[in-house]
Tab-separated table of C-alpha atoms and ligand atoms in Angstrom:
chain	number	residue	atom	x	y	z
A	836	MET	CA	52.792	20.972	-23.981
A	837	PRO	CA	55.016	24.074	-23.927
A	838	PRO	CA	53.505	27.313	-25.294
A	839	ASP	CA	54.433	28.148	-28.875
A	840	GLY	CA	57.915	29.764	-28.800
A	841	ASN	CA	57.572	31.504	-32.184
A	842	ARG	CA	54.726	33.783	-31.179
A	843	PRO	CA	55.659	37.441	-30.810
A	844	MET	CA	56.100	38.189	-27.131
A	845	SER	CA	53.595	40.616	-25.710
A	846	LYS	CA	54.383	42.295	-22.366
A	847	SER	CA	52.510	39.691	-20.460
A	848	ARG	CA	50.071	37.007	-21.499
A	849	SER	CA	48.220	34.199	-19.901
A	850	LYS	CA	48.312	30.492	-20.180
A	851	TYR	CA	45.937	27.912	-18.853
A	852	VAL	CA	47.206	25.204	-16.573
A	853	CYS	CA	45.296	22.105	-15.542
A	854	ARG	CA	44.852	22.017	-11.785
A	855	GLU	CA	44.930	18.232	-11.776
A	856	CYS	CA	47.805	17.193	-14.079
A	857	GLY	CA	49.642	20.427	-14.944
A	858	TYR	CA	48.864	20.317	-18.674
A	859	GLU	CA	49.394	23.743	-20.257
A	860	SER	CA	47.466	25.353	-23.064
A	861	LEU	CA	47.222	28.806	-24.572
A	862	LYS	CA	43.454	28.608	-24.786
A	863	TRP	CA	40.946	27.791	-22.123
A	864	LEU	CA	39.527	24.313	-22.505
A	865	GLY	CA	36.492	22.922	-20.791
A	866	ARG	CA	38.023	19.481	-20.574
A	867	CYS	CA	41.732	18.811	-20.096
A	868	PRO	CA	42.917	16.751	-23.129
A	869	SER	CA	45.591	15.131	-21.034
A	870	CYS	CA	43.786	13.836	-17.954
A	871	GLY	CA	40.170	14.299	-19.057
A	872	ASN	CA	39.048	16.354	-16.045
A	873	PHE	CA	36.342	18.930	-16.658
A	874	ASN	CA	36.641	22.555	-15.635
A	875	ALA	CA	40.162	22.138	-14.271
A	876	MET	CA	42.021	24.706	-16.423
A	877	GLU	CA	43.042	27.831	-14.556
A	878	GLU	CA	44.471	31.008	-15.925
A	879	GLU	CA	48.029	31.964	-14.994
A	880	LEU	CA	49.901	35.065	-15.950
A	881	VAL	CA	53.177	34.571	-17.803
A	882	LEU	CA	55.609	37.414	-17.283
A	883	SER	CA	57.683	38.022	-20.372
A	884	GLU	CA	60.391	39.978	-18.595
A	885	PRO	CA	62.079	37.632	-16.205
A	886	ALA	CA	64.930	40.152	-15.811
A	887	GLU	CA	62.778	42.244	-13.506
A	888	LYS	CA	61.984	40.147	-10.510
A	889	GLY	CA	58.448	40.155	-9.313
A	890	ARG	CA	57.751	41.503	-5.838
A	891	GLY	CA	56.726	38.067	-4.731
A	892	ALA	CA	60.279	36.850	-5.361
A	893	ARG	CA	61.709	39.831	-3.516
A	894	TYR	CA	59.465	39.093	-0.582
A	895	PHE	CA	60.671	35.526	-0.360
A	896	GLU	CA	64.278	36.527	-0.794
A	897	ALA	CA	63.952	39.038	1.961
A	898	SER	CA	62.360	36.677	4.425
A	899	PHE	CA	64.231	33.484	3.786
A	900	SER	CA	67.891	32.669	3.182
A	901	SER	CA	69.041	29.800	0.969
A	902	GLU	CA	71.410	28.553	3.710
A	903	ALA	CA	70.150	25.464	5.526
A	904	VAL	CA	70.811	25.534	9.224
A	905	VAL	CA	70.462	23.132	12.130
A	906	LEU	CA	66.965	23.551	13.454
A	907	THR	CA	67.920	23.753	17.107
A	908	GLN	CA	70.752	26.243	16.461
A	909	GLU	CA	70.020	29.721	17.859
A	910	PRO	CA	69.426	32.222	15.067
A	911	GLN	CA	72.040	34.899	14.576
A	912	GLY	CA	71.537	38.547	13.709
A	913	PRO	CA	68.369	40.553	14.078
A	914	GLN	CA	66.039	37.563	14.297
A	915	ALA	CA	67.822	36.415	17.468
A	916	GLN	CA	65.915	38.900	19.613
A	917	ASP	CA	62.572	37.961	18.129
A	918	GLU	CA	61.009	36.549	21.241
A	919	LYS	CA	62.604	38.852	23.782
A	920	GLU	CA	61.832	42.296	22.542
A	921	ARG	CA	58.194	42.605	21.803
A	922	ILE	CA	56.540	45.957	21.224
A	923	VAL	CA	53.669	46.386	23.644
A	924	THR	CA	50.493	48.253	22.776
A	925	GLY	CA	49.777	49.301	26.342
A	926	MET	CA	46.460	47.432	26.236
A	927	SER	CA	46.850	44.091	27.931
A	928	GLU	CA	43.785	42.696	26.184
A	929	LEU	CA	45.349	43.441	22.788
A	930	ASP	CA	48.831	42.292	23.785
A	931	ARG	CA	47.349	38.992	24.923
A	932	VAL	CA	45.883	38.364	21.469
A	933	PHE	CA	49.246	39.086	19.880
A	934	GLY	CA	50.842	36.574	22.228
A	935	GLY	CA	52.491	39.149	24.490
A	936	GLY	CA	53.002	42.139	22.205
A	937	LEU	CA	54.106	42.660	18.643
A	938	VAL	CA	57.173	40.944	17.286
A	939	PRO	CA	59.516	43.380	15.514
A	940	GLY	CA	59.412	42.850	11.746
A	941	SER	CA	56.075	41.075	11.893
A	942	VAL	CA	53.082	41.906	9.702
A	943	THR	CA	49.569	41.860	11.131
A	944	LEU	CA	46.264	42.157	9.350
A	945	LEU	CA	43.275	43.456	11.310
A	946	GLY	CA	39.894	42.885	9.721
A	947	GLY	CA	36.430	43.884	10.851
A	948	ASP	CA	33.131	45.437	9.800
A	949	PRO	CA	33.046	49.138	9.048
A	950	GLY	CA	32.661	51.255	12.182
A	951	ILE	CA	33.619	48.479	14.571
A	952	GLY	CA	36.649	50.445	15.804
A	953	LYS	CA	39.666	49.250	13.822
A	954	SER	CA	41.101	52.734	13.335
A	955	THR	CA	40.269	53.646	16.917
A	956	ILE	CA	42.033	50.746	18.539
A	957	LEU	CA	45.199	51.099	16.489
A	958	LEU	CA	45.312	54.840	17.078
A	959	GLN	CA	44.950	54.164	20.802
A	960	ALA	CA	47.734	51.601	20.642
A	961	CYS	CA	49.950	54.273	19.018
A	962	GLN	CA	50.278	56.085	22.326
A	963	ALA	CA	52.206	53.290	24.011
A	964	MET	CA	53.972	52.179	20.836
A	965	ALA	CA	55.274	55.696	20.117
A	966	GLN	CA	57.020	55.651	23.475
A	967	GLN	CA	59.045	52.649	22.264
A	968	GLY	CA	59.980	54.098	18.872
A	969	LYS	CA	58.762	56.088	15.917
A	970	VAL	CA	55.298	55.190	14.624
A	971	LEU	CA	54.023	56.090	11.151
A	972	TYR	CA	50.270	56.149	10.676
A	973	VAL	CA	49.354	56.017	6.992
A	974	SER	CA	45.733	56.848	6.352
A	975	GLY	CA	43.819	56.728	3.093
A	976	GLU	CA	40.440	56.794	4.761
A	977	GLU	CA	40.296	59.972	6.788
A	978	SER	CA	41.749	63.452	6.438
A	979	PRO	CA	44.644	64.525	8.718
A	980	ARG	CA	42.245	66.888	10.492
A	981	GLN	CA	39.811	64.106	11.298
A	982	ILE	CA	42.588	61.915	12.625
A	983	ARG	CA	44.036	64.765	14.668
A	984	LEU	CA	40.649	65.420	16.260
A	985	ARG	CA	40.175	61.765	17.056
A	986	ALA	CA	43.675	61.499	18.507
A	987	GLN	CA	42.938	64.459	20.736
A	988	ARG	CA	39.757	62.852	21.956
A	989	LEU	CA	41.535	59.578	22.644
A	990	GLY	CA	44.343	61.350	24.466
A	991	VAL	CA	46.956	60.227	21.954
A	992	SER	CA	49.737	62.753	21.712
A	993	ASP	CA	53.341	61.826	21.283
A	994	PRO	CA	55.880	63.583	19.101
A	995	ASN	CA	57.004	60.154	17.935
A	996	LEU	CA	53.678	59.564	16.180
A	997	LEU	CA	53.813	60.654	12.539
A	998	LEU	CA	50.912	60.905	10.144
A	999	LEU	CA	50.973	60.387	6.385
A	1000	SER	CA	47.903	61.037	4.372
A	1001	ASN	CA	48.884	59.365	1.137
A	1002	THR	CA	48.048	55.983	-0.225
A	1003	GLU	CA	50.534	55.734	-3.040
A	1004	LEU	CA	52.905	52.836	-2.420
A	1005	GLN	CA	56.034	54.667	-3.423
A	1006	ALA	CA	55.155	57.649	-1.231
A	1007	VAL	CA	54.858	55.284	1.715
A	1008	GLU	CA	58.136	53.644	0.815
A	1009	ARG	CA	59.804	57.043	0.650
A	1010	ALA	CA	58.369	58.103	3.985
A	1011	VAL	CA	59.574	54.880	5.578
A	1012	GLU	CA	63.010	55.439	4.051
A	1013	LYS	CA	63.184	58.971	5.446
A	1014	GLU	CA	61.691	58.510	8.878
A	1015	ALA	CA	62.819	54.951	9.636
A	1016	PRO	CA	59.823	54.190	11.907
A	1017	ARG	CA	59.645	51.144	14.110
A	1018	VAL	CA	55.941	50.568	13.525
A	1019	VAL	CA	53.873	51.432	10.437
A	1020	ILE	CA	50.062	51.346	10.403
A	1021	ILE	CA	48.295	51.144	7.034
A	1022	ASP	CA	44.665	52.238	7.238
A	1023	SER	CA	43.584	50.475	5.065
A	1024	ILE	CA	45.389	48.045	2.792
A	1025	GLN	CA	42.482	48.287	0.295
A	1026	THR	CA	43.178	52.018	-0.285
A	1027	MET	CA	46.875	51.484	-1.080
A	1028	PHE	CA	47.859	51.568	-4.699
A	1029	ASP	CA	50.927	51.230	-6.868
A	1030	ALA	CA	50.873	53.828	-9.660
A	1031	ARG	CA	52.948	51.537	-11.837
A	1032	LEU	CA	50.156	49.062	-12.129
A	1033	ASN	CA	47.317	49.938	-14.380
A	1034	SER	CA	44.496	48.694	-12.208
A	1035	LEU	CA	42.306	50.545	-9.787
A	1036	PRO	CA	42.947	50.703	-6.012
A	1037	GLY	CA	41.138	47.982	-4.165
A	1038	THR	CA	41.489	45.402	-6.927
A	1039	VAL	CA	43.038	42.040	-6.180
A	1040	SER	CA	46.267	42.737	-8.027
A	1041	GLN	CA	46.780	46.111	-6.357
A	1042	ILE	CA	46.193	44.698	-2.889
A	1043	LYS	CA	48.474	41.773	-3.560
A	1044	GLU	CA	51.283	43.888	-5.007
A	1045	CYS	CA	51.146	46.569	-2.341
A	1046	ALA	CA	50.949	44.036	0.447
A	1047	SER	CA	53.936	42.066	-0.810
A	1048	ALA	CA	56.007	45.245	-1.308
A	1049	LEU	CA	55.247	46.316	2.252
A	1050	ILE	CA	55.887	42.865	3.655
A	1051	SER	CA	59.288	42.774	1.988
A	1052	LEU	CA	59.959	46.166	3.546
A	1053	ALA	CA	58.948	44.783	6.936
A	1054	LYS	CA	61.224	41.786	6.614
A	1055	THR	CA	64.290	43.581	5.287
A	1056	ARG	CA	64.166	46.481	7.697
A	1057	GLU	CA	62.633	44.885	10.772
A	1058	ILE	CA	59.684	47.241	10.747
A	1059	THR	CA	56.448	46.084	12.317
A	1060	PHE	CA	53.468	46.598	9.997
A	1061	LEU	CA	49.813	46.650	10.969
A	1062	PHE	CA	47.370	46.522	8.063
A	1063	ILE	CA	43.717	47.359	8.482
A	1064	GLY	CA	41.575	45.303	6.124
A	1065	HIS	CA	38.011	45.776	4.983
A	1066	MET	CA	35.573	42.924	5.135
A	1067	ASN	CA	33.536	41.626	2.231
A	1068	LYS	CA	29.946	40.444	2.293
A	1069	GLU	CA	30.933	36.914	3.263
A	1070	GLY	CA	32.658	38.192	6.401
A	1071	SER	CA	36.260	37.599	5.376
A	1072	ILE	CA	38.888	40.182	4.610
A	1073	ALA	CA	38.316	41.711	1.159
A	1074	GLY	CA	40.940	41.002	-1.467
A	1075	PRO	CA	42.883	37.875	-2.244
A	1076	LYS	CA	42.777	35.048	0.309
A	1077	MET	CA	46.512	34.965	-0.299
A	1078	LEU	CA	46.825	38.137	1.766
A	1079	GLU	CA	46.049	36.121	4.886
A	1080	HIS	CA	48.740	33.607	3.987
A	1081	MET	CA	51.342	36.291	3.412
A	1082	VAL	CA	51.054	38.035	6.772
A	1083	ASP	CA	52.202	36.673	10.133
A	1084	THR	CA	49.065	37.400	12.158
A	1085	VAL	CA	45.446	37.815	11.206
A	1086	LEU	CA	43.085	39.372	13.698
A	1087	TYR	CA	39.345	39.808	13.461
A	1088	PHE	CA	37.453	42.501	15.291
A	1089	GLU	CA	33.968	41.141	16.009
A	1090	GLY	CA	30.860	42.176	17.769
A	1091	ASP	CA	27.706	44.035	17.030
A	1092	LYS	CA	28.254	47.675	16.139
A	1093	ASN	CA	25.231	48.648	18.193
A	1094	LEU	CA	26.353	46.813	21.298
A	1095	ALA	CA	29.069	47.976	23.604
A	1096	TYR	CA	31.283	44.896	23.612
A	1097	ARG	CA	33.868	44.265	20.915
A	1098	ILE	CA	36.068	41.199	20.690
A	1099	ILE	CA	39.390	40.800	19.006
A	1100	ARG	CA	40.268	37.284	17.999
A	1101	ALA	CA	43.332	35.917	16.246
A	1102	SER	CA	42.526	33.588	13.353
A	1103	LYS	CA	46.199	33.068	12.576
A	1104	ASN	CA	49.246	33.852	14.666
A	1105	ARG	CA	52.815	32.819	13.893
A	1106	PHE	CA	53.979	34.149	17.264
A	1107	GLY	CA	51.365	33.004	19.688
A	1108	SER	CA	48.171	31.082	20.276
A	1109	THR	CA	45.078	31.724	18.211
A	1110	ASN	CA	42.761	30.879	21.061
A	1111	GLU	CA	43.113	34.066	23.003
A	1112	ILE	CA	40.565	36.858	22.738
A	1113	GLY	CA	40.595	40.458	23.876
A	1114	ILE	CA	37.391	42.111	25.040
A	1115	PHE	CA	36.762	45.857	24.726
A	1116	GLU	CA	33.957	48.267	25.350
A	1117	MET	CA	33.340	51.270	23.103
A	1118	GLY	CA	32.789	54.431	25.052
A	1119	GLN	CA	33.167	58.176	24.907
A	1120	ALA	CA	36.923	58.033	25.062
A	1121	GLY	CA	37.417	55.196	22.626
A	1122	LEU	CA	37.849	51.537	23.423
A	1123	ARG	CA	38.228	50.499	27.018
A	1124	GLU	CA	39.523	47.105	28.079
A	1125	VAL	CA	37.054	44.908	29.859
A	1126	GLU	CA	39.032	43.166	32.572
A	1127	ASN	CA	36.185	41.170	34.056
A	1128	PRO	CA	34.174	40.132	30.998
A	1129	SER	CA	32.056	37.535	32.782
A	1130	ALA	CA	30.630	40.010	35.258
A	1131	ALA	CA	30.027	42.519	32.471
A	1132	LEU	CA	28.284	39.990	30.226
A	1133	LEU	CA	26.016	38.780	32.994
A	1134	SER	CA	25.242	42.178	34.478
A	1135	GLY	CA	21.685	42.496	33.192
A	1136	LYS	CA	20.613	38.857	33.565
A	1137	PRO	CA	16.984	38.669	34.729
A	1138	HIS	CA	16.060	36.456	37.698
A	1139	GLY	CA	13.271	33.942	37.791
A	1140	VAL	CA	12.534	34.298	34.067
A	1141	SER	CA	12.206	31.329	31.718
A	1142	GLY	CA	14.288	30.959	28.575
A	1143	THR	CA	17.701	31.924	29.851
A	1144	CYS	CA	20.673	29.879	31.046
A	1145	THR	CA	24.233	30.710	32.095
A	1146	VAL	CA	27.081	28.991	30.244
A	1147	CYS	CA	30.803	29.006	30.805
A	1148	ILE	CA	32.836	28.865	27.651
A	1149	LEU	CA	36.579	28.602	27.341
A	1150	GLU	CA	38.226	31.138	25.061
A	1151	GLY	CA	41.791	29.901	24.798
A	1152	THR	CA	42.868	29.547	28.360
A	1153	ARG	CA	40.315	31.977	29.677
A	1154	PRO	CA	36.899	30.926	30.996
A	1155	ILE	CA	34.110	33.404	30.271
A	1156	LEU	CA	30.574	33.295	31.521
A	1157	ALA	CA	27.739	34.241	29.155
A	1158	GLU	CA	24.001	34.274	29.107
A	1159	ILE	CA	22.167	32.266	26.478
A	1160	GLN	CA	18.550	33.081	25.756
A	1161	ALA	CA	15.934	31.083	23.866
A	1162	LEU	CA	12.384	31.831	22.928
A	1163	LEU	CA	10.028	29.179	21.635
A	1164	VAL	CA	6.639	30.317	20.437
A	1165	GLU	CA	3.833	28.827	18.440
A	1166	SER	CA	4.483	29.342	14.714
A	1167	ARG	CA	1.944	31.247	12.650
A	1168	PHE	CA	3.217	29.931	9.359
A	1169	GLY	CA	3.591	26.531	7.823
A	1170	SER	CA	7.290	26.180	8.325
A	1171	PRO	CA	8.640	27.319	11.690
A	1172	ARG	CA	11.332	30.014	11.875
A	1173	ARG	CA	14.700	29.218	13.390
A	1174	MET	CA	16.848	32.215	14.129
A	1175	SER	CA	20.017	32.738	16.119
A	1176	THR	CA	22.516	35.429	16.962
A	1177	GLY	CA	25.865	34.525	18.416
A	1178	VAL	CA	25.444	30.767	17.830
A	1179	GLU	CA	25.416	28.840	14.641
A	1180	GLN	CA	21.922	28.396	13.293
A	1181	ASN	CA	22.542	24.840	12.103
A	1182	ARG	CA	23.742	23.864	15.560
A	1183	CYS	CA	20.535	25.231	17.072
A	1184	ALA	CA	18.381	23.368	14.537
A	1185	MET	CA	20.262	20.176	15.373
A	1186	LEU	CA	19.774	20.649	19.090
A	1187	LEU	CA	16.061	21.291	18.598
A	1188	ALA	CA	15.831	18.048	16.656
A	1189	VAL	CA	17.651	16.190	19.421
A	1190	MET	CA	15.248	17.651	21.943
A	1191	GLU	CA	12.231	16.705	19.859
A	1192	LYS	CA	13.394	13.123	19.647
A	1193	HIS	CA	14.862	12.513	23.098
A	1194	LEU	CA	12.701	14.736	25.291
A	1195	ASP	CA	9.621	13.883	23.279
A	1196	LEU	CA	8.702	17.536	22.694
A	1197	LYS	CA	6.545	18.796	19.844
A	1198	LEU	CA	8.754	21.474	18.346
A	1199	GLY	CA	7.678	21.095	14.716
A	1200	THR	CA	5.218	23.957	15.015
A	1201	SER	CA	7.335	26.249	17.204
A	1202	ASP	CA	9.382	29.205	16.058
A	1203	ALA	CA	12.716	29.170	17.896
A	1204	TYR	CA	14.945	32.165	18.563
A	1205	PHE	CA	18.363	31.994	20.200
A	1206	ASN	CA	20.524	34.841	21.381
A	1207	VAL	CA	23.825	35.245	23.185
A	1208	VAL	CA	23.758	38.406	25.288
A	1209	GLY	CA	26.414	41.031	24.783
A	1210	GLY	CA	27.363	40.341	21.173
A	1211	LEU	CA	29.535	37.362	22.089
A	1212	ARG	CA	29.823	34.643	19.458
A	1213	LEU	CA	29.978	31.094	20.767
A	1214	ASN	CA	31.667	28.572	18.561
A	1215	GLU	CA	32.468	25.964	21.141
A	1216	PRO	CA	30.292	22.853	21.386
A	1217	SER	CA	30.383	23.128	25.189
A	1218	SER	CA	27.567	25.655	24.954
A	1219	ASP	CA	25.168	23.000	23.614
A	1220	LEU	CA	23.778	22.048	27.043
A	1221	ALA	CA	22.947	25.638	27.981
A	1222	LEU	CA	21.209	26.096	24.621
A	1223	VAL	CA	19.090	23.020	25.254
A	1224	LEU	CA	18.253	24.147	28.789
A	1225	ALA	CA	17.307	27.634	27.689
A	1226	ALA	CA	15.065	26.203	24.962
A	1227	ALA	CA	13.473	23.669	27.334
A	1228	SER	CA	12.962	26.404	29.927
A	1229	SER	CA	11.144	28.533	27.367
A	1230	TYR	CA	9.093	25.551	26.124
A	1231	PHE	CA	7.897	24.527	29.596
A	1232	ASN	CA	7.850	28.124	30.862
A	1233	ARG	CA	9.888	27.061	33.876
A	1234	PRO	CA	12.970	29.137	34.738
A	1235	VAL	CA	16.397	27.548	35.148
A	1236	TYR	CA	17.644	27.904	38.746
A	1237	ASP	CA	19.623	31.155	38.994
A	1238	GLU	CA	22.689	29.614	40.613
A	1239	ILE	CA	23.184	27.006	37.870
A	1240	VAL	CA	25.905	27.099	35.207
A	1241	ALA	CA	25.704	24.386	32.525
A	1242	PHE	CA	28.189	23.237	29.947
A	1243	GLY	CA	28.680	20.138	27.865
A	1244	GLU	CA	28.504	18.999	24.255
A	1245	VAL	CA	25.263	17.334	23.229
A	1246	GLY	CA	25.436	14.366	20.872
A	1247	LEU	CA	22.772	13.244	18.425
A	1248	ALA	CA	21.585	10.542	20.824
A	1249	GLY	CA	20.885	13.172	23.437
A	1250	GLU	CA	23.962	12.138	25.422
A	1251	LEU	CA	26.376	14.579	27.037
A	1252	ARG	CA	29.987	14.487	25.896
A	1253	SER	CA	32.997	15.730	27.689
A	1254	VAL	CA	34.586	19.150	27.290
A	1255	ARG	CA	37.992	20.477	28.240
A	1256	GLY	CA	38.939	22.691	31.133
A	1257	VAL	CA	36.133	21.733	33.507
A	1258	SER	CA	37.892	22.858	36.700
A	1259	GLU	CA	38.852	26.249	35.166
A	1260	ARG	CA	35.258	26.831	34.172
A	1261	ILE	CA	33.947	25.900	37.593
A	1262	ALA	CA	36.510	28.101	39.320
A	1263	GLU	CA	35.562	31.138	37.216
A	1264	ALA	CA	31.839	30.620	37.809
A	1265	ALA	CA	32.376	30.052	41.541
A	1266	ARG	CA	34.345	33.349	41.668
A	1267	LEU	CA	31.182	35.102	40.467
A	1268	GLY	CA	28.993	33.395	43.063
A	1269	TYR	CA	27.604	30.410	41.112
A	1270	THR	CA	27.231	27.308	43.240
A	1271	SER	CA	25.638	24.600	41.069
A	1272	PHE	CA	27.092	23.078	37.960
A	1273	LEU	CA	25.652	20.753	35.345
A	1274	VAL	CA	28.471	18.920	33.624
A	1275	PRO	CA	28.765	15.769	31.488
A	1276	HIS	CA	29.095	12.646	33.657
A	1277	THR	CA	32.571	11.920	32.299
A	1278	ASP	CA	33.799	15.294	33.497
A	1279	ARG	CA	32.982	15.060	37.195
A	1280	PRO	CA	35.854	16.790	39.048
A	1281	LYS	CA	38.000	14.301	40.952
A	1282	ALA	CA	37.886	16.155	44.251
A	1283	PRO	CA	34.829	18.008	45.495
A	1284	ILE	CA	35.120	21.796	45.250
A	1285	LYS	CA	34.178	23.637	48.438
A	1286	GLY	CA	30.905	25.475	48.371
A	1287	THR	CA	29.775	24.015	45.023
A	1288	THR	CA	27.473	21.219	43.982
A	1289	VAL	CA	28.340	19.447	40.736
A	1290	TYR	CA	25.639	17.477	38.960
A	1291	ALA	CA	27.238	15.049	36.541
A	1292	VAL	CA	24.541	14.094	34.056
A	1293	LYS	CA	24.398	11.495	31.310
A	1294	ASN	CA	21.833	12.980	28.928
A	1295	ILE	CA	19.731	16.064	28.290
A	1296	GLY	CA	16.688	14.465	29.934
A	1297	GLU	CA	18.498	14.267	33.294
A	1298	ALA	CA	19.864	17.786	32.824
A	1299	VAL	CA	16.376	19.255	32.199
A	1300	GLU	CA	15.047	17.442	35.305
A	1301	ILE	CA	17.693	19.000	37.537
A	1302	ALA	CA	17.965	22.468	36.019
A	1303	LEU	CA	14.351	23.606	35.641
A	1304	GLN	CA	12.440	24.980	38.583
A	1305	PRO	CA	9.076	23.377	39.309
A	1306	LYS	CA	6.099	25.170	37.922
B	1367	TYD	P1	36.345	53.556	13.624
B	1367	TYD	O1	37.474	53.233	14.501
B	1367	TYD	O2	36.534	54.641	12.655
B	1367	TYD	O3	35.880	52.237	12.892
B	1367	TYD	P2	36.569	51.478	11.667
B	1367	TYD	O4	37.929	52.044	11.447
B	1367	TYD	O5	36.576	50.037	12.106
B	1367	TYD	O6	35.691	51.647	10.494
B	1367	TYD	O7	35.081	54.001	14.538
B	1367	TYD	C1	34.229	53.165	15.175
B	1367	TYD	C2	32.980	53.791	15.732
B	1367	TYD	O8	33.232	54.069	17.096
B	1367	TYD	C3	32.533	55.073	15.131
B	1367	TYD	O9	31.253	54.853	14.614
B	1367	TYD	C4	32.454	56.058	16.244
B	1367	TYD	C5	32.615	55.261	17.473
B	1367	TYD	N1	33.502	55.911	18.480
B	1367	TYD	C6	33.038	56.037	19.777
B	1367	TYD	O10	31.934	55.687	20.128
B	1367	TYD	N2	33.875	56.642	20.707
B	1367	TYD	C7	35.103	57.076	20.376
B	1367	TYD	O11	35.804	57.614	21.246
B	1367	TYD	C8	35.568	56.903	19.040
B	1367	TYD	C9	36.913	57.355	18.614
B	1367	TYD	C10	34.733	56.304	18.130
B	1368	MG	MG1	38.669	53.217	9.890
């Protein structure tokens, strides 16, 4: 039903549209009169002045043309050089996450907890980027003096790096107009505001409007934008989810603030793979790339101690070794505690249940704690076997042999299921001096690898037999 045309037009008003069938109403209704669905009416803003195009429309106009072209035809104009001319950040770990540097005219959103090092890493990247063109750093979080001091400490000094301490959208647009930078950093997108809107900075509509205005600027003028985004309590970037859809690349900076290692991971990338990660270490002079993460993550691993096991995970194309620890102790309370850092708690609970059933262990009265050393977060099922071995090792108080690396997904029947990249994992572990491997029986390497012993096991029972040292 169309809204009543005789009503006096206010500047903007809302209507309610049914999510299921598209029925429109001026009032909110609990049940859609057309299709009968409950709680399906959603508010939508109706703009009464169609003459002034919304920024959203401008954004789409800027990025897309209405001409259809043959897919395989090479693009003409500025987009033609997309792939060739990337802007490098001078940090190979960061460039890898971007897929080999930043694409001119692309927009990236970098999210992460406060104090994790978002401002630091982008300021450090400015040094190399400023050598390739003008860089404008817009900050609404720190004073120019603070940023200058930090830049000095990080050794960032290039006359091509400009600083703007203003978060008003039009001021930024003017500065971009005047200076014509190649890269613009917005620290942070939540502090940006458009004075023409009457809502506070940080609100959904301000973030959305400012982001779409800046994105249209990026697309029309081929300027690379990097937005820093705050995180909300749920661990995603604060503001509308739509923000993540609007930008080309979304990166998350992870890791424990109190630990040295920080990991940058792409959760969306229109110009590269999302599997790659970059590993950094926070030190006196800012973030330092960790070129050999496996060695760094295993550096403090104790020998001959129960409750720890080495795993080899695959992050994108890169194998990384990590140490998994487990501690099983008698519970003092009625319901046992299950805690984990770096691995999903539900996954751990499931593995404990599988162990209880298929190894015939009494875990119902044990508290279980799991930890991945170094602040790494494992979200690959291939770490299951190492979790099981670490837990079994703690339970029986028998250490896992030091030279063993275990990987494989564990199924609910206690069986081991295959994982990808077995030979890459073995090669990386062998490089660091590991000689014995526990792998799922379906993943036995075709040819023997010199200097290594591969145990291909069918289930967790067999794995525990082989991996644990005798008492
Ligand atoms: P920052 O980059 O400001 O974090 P974010 O922008 O993500 O909120 O700073 C991160 C932390 O790193 C800060 O608590 C101080 C610390 N730090 C160092 O340890 N060494 C350094 O050289 C710098 C610049 C910061
Ligand atoms: Mg900051």
